Structures are given as structure tokens and as C-alpha cells.
């Protein structure tokens, strides 16, 4: 479950207009400190460092084109810890 939440967070971090806190909550973490600790354990860097390394130009446009139903279904899979 934790692995899936981290993978979801990776995808959400590519959206520049989402804060790290928003990413943590949408990925299913109820605590930002738990999210930061587990993310660093699994990825070897903080969420902010990951975002700096992996955000590409145009990613915001790509995510804005996602179907709203798909985005809602994605969020419903993850429940807070």
C-alpha cells in the first residue's frame, strides 16, 4: 500500500501547481511528516527535491487534460493512513 501511495505521489509531484501538502493528502497520507519520511526512505530524496529533478515543461498541460472522472477514480483508490 505504501509503495502505491509513493508511486501516486511521484505522478502528482509532476503537477507544479499542487503543493507538497496537497500531493501528500491526495496520495493518501494523513500526515505530512510521515509522507516526507517515507518518501525519502523509498526515493532517496525529499518530495521537493524529487519535484525539482522530475518536473518537465508541459506536464501541467498534460494533467489538465486528464478526464475528471479518471482523476476522481484515482483519488478514491487511496484512503488516508
PDB file of N, CA, C and O in Angstrom:
ATOM      1  N   UNK A   1       0.826  -1.199   0.000  1.00  0.00           N
ATOM      2  CA  UNK A   1       0.000   0.000   0.000  1.00  0.00           C
ATOM      3  C   UNK A   1       0.869   1.262   0.000  1.00  0.00           C
ATOM      4  O   UNK A   1       0.618   2.188  -0.750  1.00  0.00           O
ATOM      5  N   UNK A   2       1.900   1.248   0.826  1.00  0.00           N
ATOM      6  CA  UNK A   2       2.796   2.403   0.893  1.00  0.00           C
ATOM      7  C   UNK A   2       3.468   2.643  -0.464  1.00  0.00           C
ATOM      8  O   UNK A   2       3.584   3.783  -0.910  1.00  0.00           O
ATOM      9  N   UNK A   3       3.900   1.557  -1.110  1.00  0.00           N
ATOM     10  CA  UNK A   3       4.538   1.676  -2.421  1.00  0.00           C
ATOM     11  C   UNK A   3       3.599   2.349  -3.425  1.00  0.00           C
ATOM     12  O   UNK A   3       4.007   3.236  -4.171  1.00  0.00           O
ATOM     13  N   UNK A   4       2.327   1.942  -3.429  1.00  0.00           N
ATOM     14  CA  UNK A   4       1.360   2.534  -4.361  1.00  0.00           C
ATOM     15  C   UNK A   4       1.148   4.014  -4.065  1.00  0.00           C
ATOM     16  O   UNK A   4       0.992   4.822  -4.976  1.00  0.00           O
ATOM     17  N   UNK A   5       1.129   4.369  -2.798  1.00  0.00           N
ATOM     18  CA  UNK A   5       0.959   5.778  -2.433  1.00  0.00           C
ATOM     19  C   UNK A   5       2.162   6.617  -2.859  1.00  0.00           C
ATOM     20  O   UNK A   5       2.006   7.736  -3.338  1.00  0.00           O
ATOM     21  N   UNK A   6       3.346   6.075  -2.701  1.00  0.00           N
ATOM     22  CA  UNK A   6       4.556   6.785  -3.135  1.00  0.00           C
ATOM     23  C   UNK A   6       4.539   6.949  -4.658  1.00  0.00           C
ATOM     24  O   UNK A   6       4.870   8.014  -5.184  1.00  0.00           O
ATOM     25  N   UNK A   7       4.146   5.895  -5.380  1.00  0.00           N
ATOM     26  CA  UNK A   7       4.056   5.989  -6.846  1.00  0.00           C
ATOM     27  C   UNK A   7       3.035   7.042  -7.259  1.00  0.00           C
ATOM     28  O   UNK A   7       3.255   7.807  -8.203  1.00  0.00           O
ATOM     29  N   UNK A   8       1.903   7.100  -6.567  1.00  0.00           N
ATOM     30  CA  UNK A   8       0.897   8.125  -6.853  1.00  0.00           C
ATOM     31  C   UNK A   8       1.472   9.509  -6.587  1.00  0.00           C
ATOM     32  O   UNK A   8       1.263  10.443  -7.370  1.00  0.00           O
ATOM     33  N   UNK A   9       2.211   9.643  -5.497  1.00  0.00           N
ATOM     34  CA  UNK A   9       2.822  10.931  -5.161  1.00  0.00           C
ATOM     35  C   UNK A   9       3.824  11.356  -6.229  1.00  0.00           C
ATOM     36  O   UNK A   9       3.890  12.540  -6.584  1.00  0.00           O
ATOM     37  N   UNK A  10       4.583  10.414  -6.762  1.00  0.00           N
ATOM     38  CA  UNK A  10       5.530  10.729  -7.832  1.00  0.00           C
ATOM     39  C   UNK A  10       4.802  11.384  -9.009  1.00  0.00           C
ATOM     40  O   UNK A  10       5.266  12.390  -9.555  1.00  0.00           O
ATOM     41  N   UNK A  11       3.685  10.803  -9.399  1.00  0.00           N
ATOM     42  CA  UNK A  11       2.922  11.345 -10.527  1.00  0.00           C
ATOM     43  C   UNK A  11       2.354  12.714 -10.186  1.00  0.00           C
ATOM     44  O   UNK A  11       2.383  13.637 -11.001  1.00  0.00           O
ATOM     45  N   UNK A  12       1.832  12.854  -8.981  1.00  0.00           N
ATOM     46  CA  UNK A  12       1.236  14.126  -8.575  1.00  0.00           C
ATOM     47  C   UNK A  12       2.275  15.233  -8.435  1.00  0.00           C
ATOM     48  O   UNK A  12       1.976  16.411  -8.658  1.00  0.00           O
ATOM     49  N   UNK A  13       3.495  14.875  -8.072  1.00  0.00           N
ATOM     50  CA  UNK A  13       4.552  15.885  -7.936  1.00  0.00           C
ATOM     51  C   UNK A  13       4.911  16.534  -9.270  1.00  0.00           C
ATOM     52  O   UNK A  13       5.498  17.615  -9.298  1.00  0.00           O
ATOM     53  N   UNK A  14       4.548  15.890 -10.364  1.00  0.00           N
ATOM     54  CA  UNK A  14       4.811  16.469 -11.683  1.00  0.00           C
ATOM     55  C   UNK A  14       3.886  17.641 -11.991  1.00  0.00           C
ATOM     56  O   UNK A  14       4.106  18.374 -12.945  1.00  0.00           O
ATOM     57  N   UNK A  15       2.859  17.824 -11.177  1.00  0.00           N
ATOM     58  CA  UNK A  15       1.919  18.930 -11.382  1.00  0.00           C
ATOM     59  C   UNK A  15       2.404  20.115 -10.560  1.00  0.00           C
ATOM     60  O   UNK A  15       2.286  20.112  -9.333  1.00  0.00           O
ATOM     61  N   UNK A  16       2.963  21.125 -11.201  1.00  0.00           N
ATOM     62  CA  UNK A  16       3.604  22.226 -10.474  1.00  0.00           C
ATOM     63  C   UNK A  16       2.671  23.042  -9.578  1.00  0.00           C
ATOM     64  O   UNK A  16       3.118  23.602  -8.591  1.00  0.00           O
ATOM     65  N   UNK A  17       1.388  23.098  -9.900  1.00  0.00           N
ATOM     66  CA  UNK A  17       0.502  23.947  -9.102  1.00  0.00           C
ATOM     67  C   UNK A  17      -0.046  23.248  -7.860  1.00  0.00           C
ATOM     68  O   UNK A  17      -0.785  23.842  -7.090  1.00  0.00           O
ATOM     69  N   UNK A  18       0.333  21.990  -7.614  1.00  0.00           N
ATOM     70  CA  UNK A  18      -0.049  21.291  -6.385  1.00  0.00           C
ATOM     71  C   UNK A  18       1.059  21.462  -5.348  1.00  0.00           C
ATOM     72  O   UNK A  18       2.219  21.214  -5.643  1.00  0.00           O
ATOM     73  N   UNK A  19       0.692  21.843  -4.150  1.00  0.00           N
ATOM     74  CA  UNK A  19       1.686  21.940  -3.084  1.00  0.00           C
ATOM     75  C   UNK A  19       2.083  20.532  -2.645  1.00  0.00           C
ATOM     76  O   UNK A  19       1.373  19.554  -2.920  1.00  0.00           O
ATOM     77  N   UNK A  20       3.199  20.445  -1.940  1.00  0.00           N
ATOM     78  CA  UNK A  20       3.650  19.147  -1.422  1.00  0.00           C
ATOM     79  C   UNK A  20       2.595  18.585  -0.465  1.00  0.00           C
ATOM     80  O   UNK A  20       2.304  17.386  -0.481  1.00  0.00           O
ATOM     81  N   UNK A  21       1.988  19.443   0.331  1.00  0.00           N
ATOM     82  CA  UNK A  21       0.937  19.002   1.255  1.00  0.00           C
ATOM     83  C   UNK A  21      -0.251  18.435   0.495  1.00  0.00           C
ATOM     84  O   UNK A  21      -0.789  17.386   0.858  1.00  0.00           O
ATOM     85  N   UNK A  22      -0.670  19.120  -0.585  1.00  0.00           N
ATOM     86  CA  UNK A  22      -1.771  18.611  -1.412  1.00  0.00           C
ATOM     87  C   UNK A  22      -1.423  17.241  -1.993  1.00  0.00           C
ATOM     88  O   UNK A  22      -2.263  16.337  -2.023  1.00  0.00           O
ATOM     89  N   UNK A  23      -0.199  17.099  -2.469  1.00  0.00           N
ATOM     90  CA  UNK A  23       0.244  15.819  -3.035  1.00  0.00           C
ATOM     91  C   UNK A  23       0.156  14.722  -1.977  1.00  0.00           C
ATOM     92  O   UNK A  23      -0.368  13.641  -2.233  1.00  0.00           O
ATOM     93  N   UNK A  24       0.642  15.012  -0.780  1.00  0.00           N
ATOM     94  CA  UNK A  24       0.615  14.022   0.301  1.00  0.00           C
ATOM     95  C   UNK A  24      -0.817  13.593   0.606  1.00  0.00           C
ATOM     96  O   UNK A  24      -1.101  12.390   0.721  1.00  0.00           O
ATOM     97  N   UNK A  25      -1.710  14.560   0.728  1.00  0.00           N
ATOM     98  CA  UNK A  25      -3.101  14.243   1.069  1.00  0.00           C
ATOM     99  C   UNK A  25      -3.784  13.472  -0.063  1.00  0.00           C
ATOM    100  O   UNK A  25      -4.498  12.494   0.188  1.00  0.00           O
ATOM    101  N   UNK A  26      -3.565  13.882  -1.300  1.00  0.00           N
ATOM    102  CA  UNK A  26      -4.193  13.205  -2.435  1.00  0.00           C
ATOM    103  C   UNK A  26      -3.648  11.788  -2.625  1.00  0.00           C
ATOM    104  O   UNK A  26      -4.348  10.910  -3.135  1.00  0.00           O
ATOM    105  N   UNK A  27      -2.405  11.563  -2.214  1.00  0.00           N
ATOM    106  CA  UNK A  27      -1.818  10.227  -2.331  1.00  0.00           C
ATOM    107  C   UNK A  27      -2.239   9.314  -1.179  1.00  0.00           C
ATOM    108  O   UNK A  27      -1.935   8.132  -1.187  1.00  0.00           O
ATOM    109  N   UNK A  28      -2.940   9.879  -0.188  1.00  0.00           N
ATOM    110  CA  UNK A  28      -3.474   9.051   0.886  1.00  0.00           C
ATOM    111  C   UNK A  28      -2.773   9.157   2.220  1.00  0.00           C
ATOM    112  O   UNK A  28      -3.056   8.381   3.127  1.00  0.00           O
ATOM    113  N   UNK A  29      -1.856  10.098   2.362  1.00  0.00           N
ATOM    114  CA  UNK A  29      -1.166  10.282   3.639  1.00  0.00           C
ATOM    115  C   UNK A  29      -1.907  11.319   4.467  1.00  0.00           C
ATOM    116  O   UNK A  29      -2.242  12.393   3.976  1.00  0.00           O
ATOM    117  N   UNK A  30      -2.143  11.023   5.734  1.00  0.00           N
ATOM    118  CA  UNK A  30      -2.835  11.975   6.601  1.00  0.00           C
ATOM    119  C   UNK A  30      -1.849  12.849   7.371  1.00  0.00           C
ATOM    120  O   UNK A  30      -2.251  13.821   8.002  1.00  0.00           O
ATOM    121  N   UNK A  31      -0.566  12.529   7.295  1.00  0.00           N
ATOM    122  CA  UNK A  31       0.470  13.281   7.997  1.00  0.00           C
ATOM    123  C   UNK A  31       1.580  13.665   7.022  1.00  0.00           C
ATOM    124  O   UNK A  31       2.160  12.790   6.357  1.00  0.00           O
ATOM    125  N   UNK A  32       1.879  14.956   6.938  1.00  0.00           N
ATOM    126  CA  UNK A  32       2.931  15.419   6.032  1.00  0.00           C
ATOM    127  C   UNK A  32       4.297  14.902   6.488  1.00  0.00           C
ATOM    128  O   UNK A  32       5.146  14.576   5.656  1.00  0.00           O
ATOM    129  N   UNK A  33       4.514  14.799   7.793  1.00  0.00           N
ATOM    130  CA  UNK A  33       5.813  14.308   8.273  1.00  0.00           C
ATOM    131  C   UNK A  33       6.003  12.830   7.916  1.00  0.00           C
ATOM    132  O   UNK A  33       7.103  12.414   7.530  1.00  0.00           O
ATOM    133  N   UNK A  34       4.940  12.033   8.021  1.00  0.00           N
ATOM    134  CA  UNK A  34       5.015  10.627   7.619  1.00  0.00           C
ATOM    135  C   UNK A  34       5.277  10.526   6.120  1.00  0.00           C
ATOM    136  O   UNK A  34       6.112   9.727   5.682  1.00  0.00           O
ATOM    137  N   UNK A  35       4.586  11.341   5.343  1.00  0.00           N
ATOM    138  CA  UNK A  35       4.801  11.355   3.891  1.00  0.00           C
ATOM    139  C   UNK A  35       6.254  11.685   3.566  1.00  0.00           C
ATOM    140  O   UNK A  35       6.903  10.970   2.797  1.00  0.00           O
ATOM    141  N   UNK A  36       6.776  12.765   4.158  1.00  0.00           N
ATOM    142  CA  UNK A  36       8.159  13.172   3.874  1.00  0.00           C
ATOM    143  C   UNK A  36       9.154  12.079   4.260  1.00  0.00           C
ATOM    144  O   UNK A  36      10.073  11.779   3.498  1.00  0.00           O
ATOM    145  N   UNK A  37       8.955  11.471   5.421  1.00  0.00           N
ATOM    146  CA  UNK A  37       9.865  10.431   5.906  1.00  0.00           C
ATOM    147  C   UNK A  37       9.830   9.206   4.995  1.00  0.00           C
ATOM    148  O   UNK A  37      10.879   8.705   4.564  1.00  0.00           O
ATOM    149  N   UNK A  38       8.637   8.724   4.666  1.00  0.00           N
ATOM    150  CA  UNK A  38       8.516   7.534   3.824  1.00  0.00           C
ATOM    151  C   UNK A  38       8.970   7.800   2.397  1.00  0.00           C
ATOM    152  O   UNK A  38       9.601   6.943   1.760  1.00  0.00           O
ATOM    153  N   UNK A  39       8.658   8.989   1.880  1.00  0.00           N
ATOM    154  CA  UNK A  39       9.087   9.327   0.524  1.00  0.00           C
ATOM    155  C   UNK A  39      10.610   9.303   0.446  1.00  0.00           C
ATOM    156  O   UNK A  39      11.186   8.721  -0.475  1.00  0.00           O
ATOM    157  N   UNK A  40      11.264   9.907   1.432  1.00  0.00           N
ATOM    158  CA  UNK A  40      12.728   9.935   1.428  1.00  0.00           C
ATOM    159  C   UNK A  40      13.314   8.539   1.590  1.00  0.00           C
ATOM    160  O   UNK A  40      14.307   8.203   0.943  1.00  0.00           O
ATOM    161  N   UNK A  41      12.685   7.708   2.410  1.00  0.00           N
ATOM    162  CA  UNK A  41      13.139   6.315   2.576  1.00  0.00           C
ATOM    163  C   UNK A  41      13.079   5.553   1.254  1.00  0.00           C
ATOM    164  O   UNK A  41      13.994   4.810   0.914  1.00  0.00           O
ATOM    165  N   UNK A  42      11.989   5.741   0.519  1.00  0.00           N
ATOM    166  CA  UNK A  42      11.771   4.974  -0.714  1.00  0.00           C
ATOM    167  C   UNK A  42      12.491   5.560  -1.918  1.00  0.00           C
ATOM    168  O   UNK A  42      12.944   4.813  -2.787  1.00  0.00           O
ATOM    169  N   UNK A  43      12.591   6.891  -1.991  1.00  0.00           N
ATOM    170  CA  UNK A  43      13.135   7.528  -3.191  1.00  0.00           C
ATOM    171  C   UNK A  43      14.541   8.107  -3.001  1.00  0.00           C
ATOM    172  O   UNK A  43      15.190   8.475  -3.968  1.00  0.00           O
ATOM    173  N   UNK A  44      14.992   8.237  -1.761  1.00  0.00           N
ATOM    174  CA  UNK A  44      16.337   8.758  -1.513  1.00  0.00           C
ATOM    175  C   UNK A  44      16.451  10.266  -1.592  1.00  0.00           C
ATOM    176  O   UNK A  44      17.559  10.804  -1.597  1.00  0.00           O
ATOM    177  N   UNK A  45      15.319  10.947  -1.690  1.00  0.00           N
ATOM    178  CA  UNK A  45      15.304  12.413  -1.722  1.00  0.00           C
ATOM    179  C   UNK A  45      13.957  12.893  -1.177  1.00  0.00           C
ATOM    180  O   UNK A  45      13.016  12.109  -1.081  1.00  0.00           O
ATOM    181  N   UNK A  46      13.895  14.162  -0.833  1.00  0.00           N
ATOM    182  CA  UNK A  46      12.634  14.710  -0.341  1.00  0.00           C
ATOM    183  C   UNK A  46      11.667  14.907  -1.507  1.00  0.00           C
ATOM    184  O   UNK A  46      12.095  14.944  -2.670  1.00  0.00           O
ATOM    185  N   UNK A  47      10.380  15.062  -1.221  1.00  0.00           N
ATOM    186  CA  UNK A  47       9.429  15.332  -2.309  1.00  0.00           C
ATOM    187  C   UNK A  47       9.786  16.590  -3.105  1.00  0.00           C
ATOM    188  O   UNK A  47       9.665  16.610  -4.335  1.00  0.00           O
ATOM    189  N   UNK A  48      10.245  17.624  -2.428  1.00  0.00           N
ATOM    190  CA  UNK A  48      10.640  18.852  -3.127  1.00  0.00           C
ATOM    191  C   UNK A  48      11.829  18.640  -4.044  1.00  0.00           C
ATOM    192  O   UNK A  48      11.863  19.155  -5.165  1.00  0.00           O
ATOM    193  N   UNK A  49      12.810  17.875  -3.583  1.00  0.00           N
ATOM    194  CA  UNK A  49      13.975  17.559  -4.416  1.00  0.00           C
ATOM    195  C   UNK A  49      13.547  16.719  -5.617  1.00  0.00           C
ATOM    196  O   UNK A  49      14.010  16.937  -6.739  1.00  0.00           O
ATOM    197  N   UNK A  50      12.654  15.758  -5.373  1.00  0.00           N
ATOM    198  CA  UNK A  50      12.150  14.910  -6.455  1.00  0.00           C
ATOM    199  C   UNK A  50      11.458  15.766  -7.516  1.00  0.00           C
ATOM    200  O   UNK A  50      11.687  15.604  -8.707  1.00  0.00           O
ATOM    201  N   UNK A  51      10.609  16.685  -7.053  1.00  0.00           N
ATOM    202  CA  UNK A  51       9.889  17.562  -7.984  1.00  0.00           C
ATOM    203  C   UNK A  51      10.863  18.385  -8.823  1.00  0.00           C
ATOM    204  O   UNK A  51      10.695  18.514 -10.032  1.00  0.00           O
ATOM    205  N   UNK A  52      11.893  18.919  -8.192  1.00  0.00           N
ATOM    206  CA  UNK A  52      12.886  19.726  -8.917  1.00  0.00           C
ATOM    207  C   UNK A  52      13.585  18.916 -10.009  1.00  0.00           C
ATOM    208  O   UNK A  52      13.879  19.438 -11.078  1.00  0.00           O
ATOM    209  N   UNK A  53      13.835  17.652  -9.730  1.00  0.00           N
ATOM    210  CA  UNK A  53      14.550  16.790 -10.684  1.00  0.00           C
ATOM    211  C   UNK A  53      13.655  16.240 -11.787  1.00  0.00           C
ATOM    212  O   UNK A  53      14.127  15.928 -12.863  1.00  0.00           O
ATOM    213  N   UNK A  54      12.353  16.084 -11.513  1.00  0.00           N
ATOM    214  CA  UNK A  54      11.492  15.330 -12.426  1.00  0.00           C
ATOM    215  C   UNK A  54      10.356  16.107 -13.081  1.00  0.00           C
ATOM    216  O   UNK A  54       9.622  15.534 -13.868  1.00  0.00           O
ATOM    217  N   UNK A  55      10.188  17.367 -12.758  1.00  0.00           N
ATOM    218  CA  UNK A  55       9.135  18.137 -13.412  1.00  0.00           C
ATOM    219  C   UNK A  55       9.634  18.568 -14.784  1.00  0.00           C
ATOM    220  O   UNK A  55      10.723  19.103 -14.916  1.00  0.00           O
ATOM    221  N   UNK A  56       8.822  18.308 -15.790  1.00  0.00           N
ATOM    222  CA  UNK A  56       9.192  18.673 -17.153  1.00  0.00           C
ATOM    223  C   UNK A  56       8.221  19.719 -17.683  1.00  0.00           C
ATOM    224  O   UNK A  56       7.068  19.780 -17.271  1.00  0.00           O
ATOM    225  N   UNK A  57       8.691  20.529 -18.599  1.00  0.00           N
ATOM    226  CA  UNK A  57       7.840  21.552 -19.208  1.00  0.00           C
ATOM    227  C   UNK A  57       6.665  20.884 -19.889  1.00  0.00           C
ATOM    228  O   UNK A  57       6.797  19.859 -20.543  1.00  0.00           O
ATOM    229  N   UNK A  58       5.492  21.434 -19.693  1.00  0.00           N
ATOM    230  CA  UNK A  58       4.300  20.905 -20.323  1.00  0.00           C
ATOM    231  C   UNK A  58       3.558  19.887 -19.482  1.00  0.00           C
ATOM    232  O   UNK A  58       2.475  19.463 -19.850  1.00  0.00           O
ATOM    233  N   UNK A  59       4.125  19.482 -18.361  1.00  0.00           N
ATOM    234  CA  UNK A  59       3.451  18.468 -17.554  1.00  0.00           C
ATOM    235  C   UNK A  59       2.137  18.990 -17.001  1.00  0.00           C
ATOM    236  O   UNK A  59       1.171  18.256 -16.871  1.00  0.00           O
ATOM    237  N   UNK A  60       2.074  20.276 -16.694  1.00  0.00           N
ATOM    238  CA  UNK A  60       0.833  20.857 -16.176  1.00  0.00           C
ATOM    239  C   UNK A  60      -0.273  20.754 -17.223  1.00  0.00           C
ATOM    240  O   UNK A  60      -1.404  20.414 -16.910  1.00  0.00           O
ATOM    241  N   UNK A  61       0.058  21.025 -18.464  1.00  0.00           N
ATOM    242  CA  UNK A  61      -0.921  20.938 -19.546  1.00  0.00           C
ATOM    243  C   UNK A  61      -1.417  19.507 -19.679  1.00  0.00           C
ATOM    244  O   UNK A  61      -2.611  19.266 -19.819  1.00  0.00           O
ATOM    245  N   UNK A  62      -0.498  18.547 -19.603  1.00  0.00           N
ATOM    246  CA  UNK A  62      -0.872  17.133 -19.721  1.00  0.00           C
ATOM    247  C   UNK A  62      -1.886  16.759 -18.644  1.00  0.00           C
ATOM    248  O   UNK A  62      -2.908  16.136 -18.937  1.00  0.00           O
ATOM    249  N   UNK A  63      -1.633  17.119 -17.418  1.00  0.00           N
ATOM    250  CA  UNK A  63      -2.525  16.743 -16.329  1.00  0.00           C
ATOM    251  C   UNK A  63      -3.847  17.489 -16.370  1.00  0.00           C
ATOM    252  O   UNK A  63      -4.867  16.976 -15.941  1.00  0.00           O
ATOM    253  N   UNK A  64      -3.870  18.694 -16.902  1.00  0.00           N
ATOM    254  CA  UNK A  64      -5.123  19.425 -17.022  1.00  0.00           C
ATOM    255  C   UNK A  64      -6.037  18.777 -18.049  1.00  0.00           C
ATOM    256  O   UNK A  64      -7.242  18.972 -18.027  1.00  0.00           O
ATOM    257  N   UNK A  65      -5.455  17.993 -18.944  1.00  0.00           N
ATOM    258  CA  UNK A  65      -6.246  17.324 -19.969  1.00  0.00           C
ATOM    259  C   UNK A  65      -6.825  15.999 -19.493  1.00  0.00           C
ATOM    260  O   UNK A  65      -7.598  15.369 -20.198  1.00  0.00           O
ATOM    261  N   UNK A  66      -6.444  15.566 -18.290  1.00  0.00           N
ATOM    262  CA  UNK A  66      -6.999  14.307 -17.772  1.00  0.00           C
ATOM    263  C   UNK A  66      -8.506  14.423 -17.605  1.00  0.00           C
ATOM    264  O   UNK A  66      -9.030  15.452 -17.202  1.00  0.00           O
ATOM    265  N   UNK A  67      -9.163  13.356 -17.865  1.00  0.00           N
ATOM    266  CA  UNK A  67     -10.606  13.282 -17.669  1.00  0.00           C
ATOM    267  C   UNK A  67     -10.918  13.418 -16.178  1.00  0.00           C
ATOM    268  O   UNK A  67     -10.278  12.785 -15.342  1.00  0.00           O
ATOM    269  N   UNK A  68     -11.909  14.256 -15.818  1.00  0.00           N
ATOM    270  CA  UNK A  68     -12.250  14.462 -14.412  1.00  0.00           C
ATOM    271  C   UNK A  68     -12.654  13.165 -13.735  1.00  0.00           C
ATOM    272  O   UNK A  68     -12.304  12.921 -12.582  1.00  0.00           O
ATOM    273  N   UNK A  69     -13.358  12.314 -14.422  1.00  0.00           N
ATOM    274  CA  UNK A  69     -13.772  11.039 -13.835  1.00  0.00           C
ATOM    275  C   UNK A  69     -12.559  10.178 -13.502  1.00  0.00           C
ATOM    276  O   UNK A  69     -12.524   9.521 -12.458  1.00  0.00           O
ATOM    277  N   UNK A  70     -11.561  10.189 -14.364  1.00  0.00           N
ATOM    278  CA  UNK A  70     -10.351   9.414 -14.115  1.00  0.00           C
ATOM    279  C   UNK A  70      -9.624   9.959 -12.888  1.00  0.00           C
ATOM    280  O   UNK A  70      -9.161   9.194 -12.048  1.00  0.00           O
ATOM    281  N   UNK A  71      -9.541  11.261 -12.769  1.00  0.00           N
ATOM    282  CA  UNK A  71      -8.881  11.880 -11.613  1.00  0.00           C
ATOM    283  C   UNK A  71      -9.623  11.540 -10.324  1.00  0.00           C
ATOM    284  O   UNK A  71      -9.003  11.232  -9.301  1.00  0.00           O
ATOM    285  N   UNK A  72     -10.948  11.569 -10.355  1.00  0.00           N
ATOM    286  CA  UNK A  72     -11.730  11.227  -9.166  1.00  0.00           C
ATOM    287  C   UNK A  72     -11.560   9.759  -8.801  1.00  0.00           C
ATOM    288  O   UNK A  72     -11.447   9.411  -7.626  1.00  0.00           O
ATOM    289  N   UNK A  73     -11.539   8.889  -9.794  1.00  0.00           N
ATOM    290  CA  UNK A  73     -11.349   7.465  -9.541  1.00  0.00           C
ATOM    291  C   UNK A  73      -9.966   7.219  -8.943  1.00  0.00           C
ATOM    292  O   UNK A  73      -9.811   6.425  -8.017  1.00  0.00           O
ATOM    293  N   UNK A  74      -8.970   7.928  -9.442  1.00  0.00           N
ATOM    294  CA  UNK A  74      -7.603   7.807  -8.944  1.00  0.00           C
ATOM    295  C   UNK A  74      -7.555   8.178  -7.465  1.00  0.00           C
ATOM    296  O   UNK A  74      -6.989   7.468  -6.655  1.00  0.00           O
ATOM    297  N   UNK A  75      -8.199   9.272  -7.097  1.00  0.00           N
ATOM    298  CA  UNK A  75      -8.202   9.717  -5.702  1.00  0.00           C
ATOM    299  C   UNK A  75      -8.951   8.755  -4.797  1.00  0.00           C
ATOM    300  O   UNK A  75      -8.596   8.579  -3.639  1.00  0.00           O
ATOM    301  N   UNK A  76     -10.010   8.153  -5.302  1.00  0.00           N
ATOM    302  CA  UNK A  76     -10.834   7.284  -4.453  1.00  0.00           C
ATOM    303  C   UNK A  76     -10.134   5.983  -4.081  1.00  0.00           C
ATOM    304  O   UNK A  76     -10.515   5.322  -3.137  1.00  0.00           O
ATOM    305  N   UNK A  77      -9.095   5.620  -4.826  1.00  0.00           N
ATOM    306  CA  UNK A  77      -8.350   4.397  -4.535  1.00  0.00           C
ATOM    307  C   UNK A  77      -7.581   4.524  -3.226  1.00  0.00           C
ATOM    308  O   UNK A  77      -7.424   3.575  -2.490  1.00  0.00           O
ATOM    309  N   UNK A  78      -7.122   5.732  -2.935  1.00  0.00           N
ATOM    310  CA  UNK A  78      -6.243   5.950  -1.805  1.00  0.00           C
ATOM    311  C   UNK A  78      -7.006   6.514  -0.615  1.00  0.00           C
ATOM    312  O   UNK A  78      -7.665   7.522  -0.727  1.00  0.00           O
ATOM    313  N   UNK A  79      -6.875   5.856   0.504  1.00  0.00           N
ATOM    314  CA  UNK A  79      -7.501   6.321   1.737  1.00  0.00           C
ATOM    315  C   UNK A  79      -6.404   6.734   2.699  1.00  0.00           C
ATOM    316  O   UNK A  79      -5.331   6.127   2.711  1.00  0.00           O
ATOM    317  N   UNK A  80      -6.634   7.743   3.510  1.00  0.00           N
ATOM    318  CA  UNK A  80      -5.592   8.204   4.453  1.00  0.00           C
ATOM    319  C   UNK A  80      -5.140   7.097   5.392  1.00  0.00           C
ATOM    320  O   UNK A  80      -5.912   6.217   5.760  1.00  0.00           O
ATOM    321  N   UNK A  81      -3.864   7.178   5.758  1.00  0.00           N
ATOM    322  CA  UNK A  81      -3.293   6.201   6.721  1.00  0.00           C
ATOM    323  C   UNK A  81      -3.893   6.416   8.088  1.00  0.00           C
ATOM    324  O   UNK A  81      -4.215   7.458   8.493  1.00  0.00           O
TER     325      UNK A  81
END
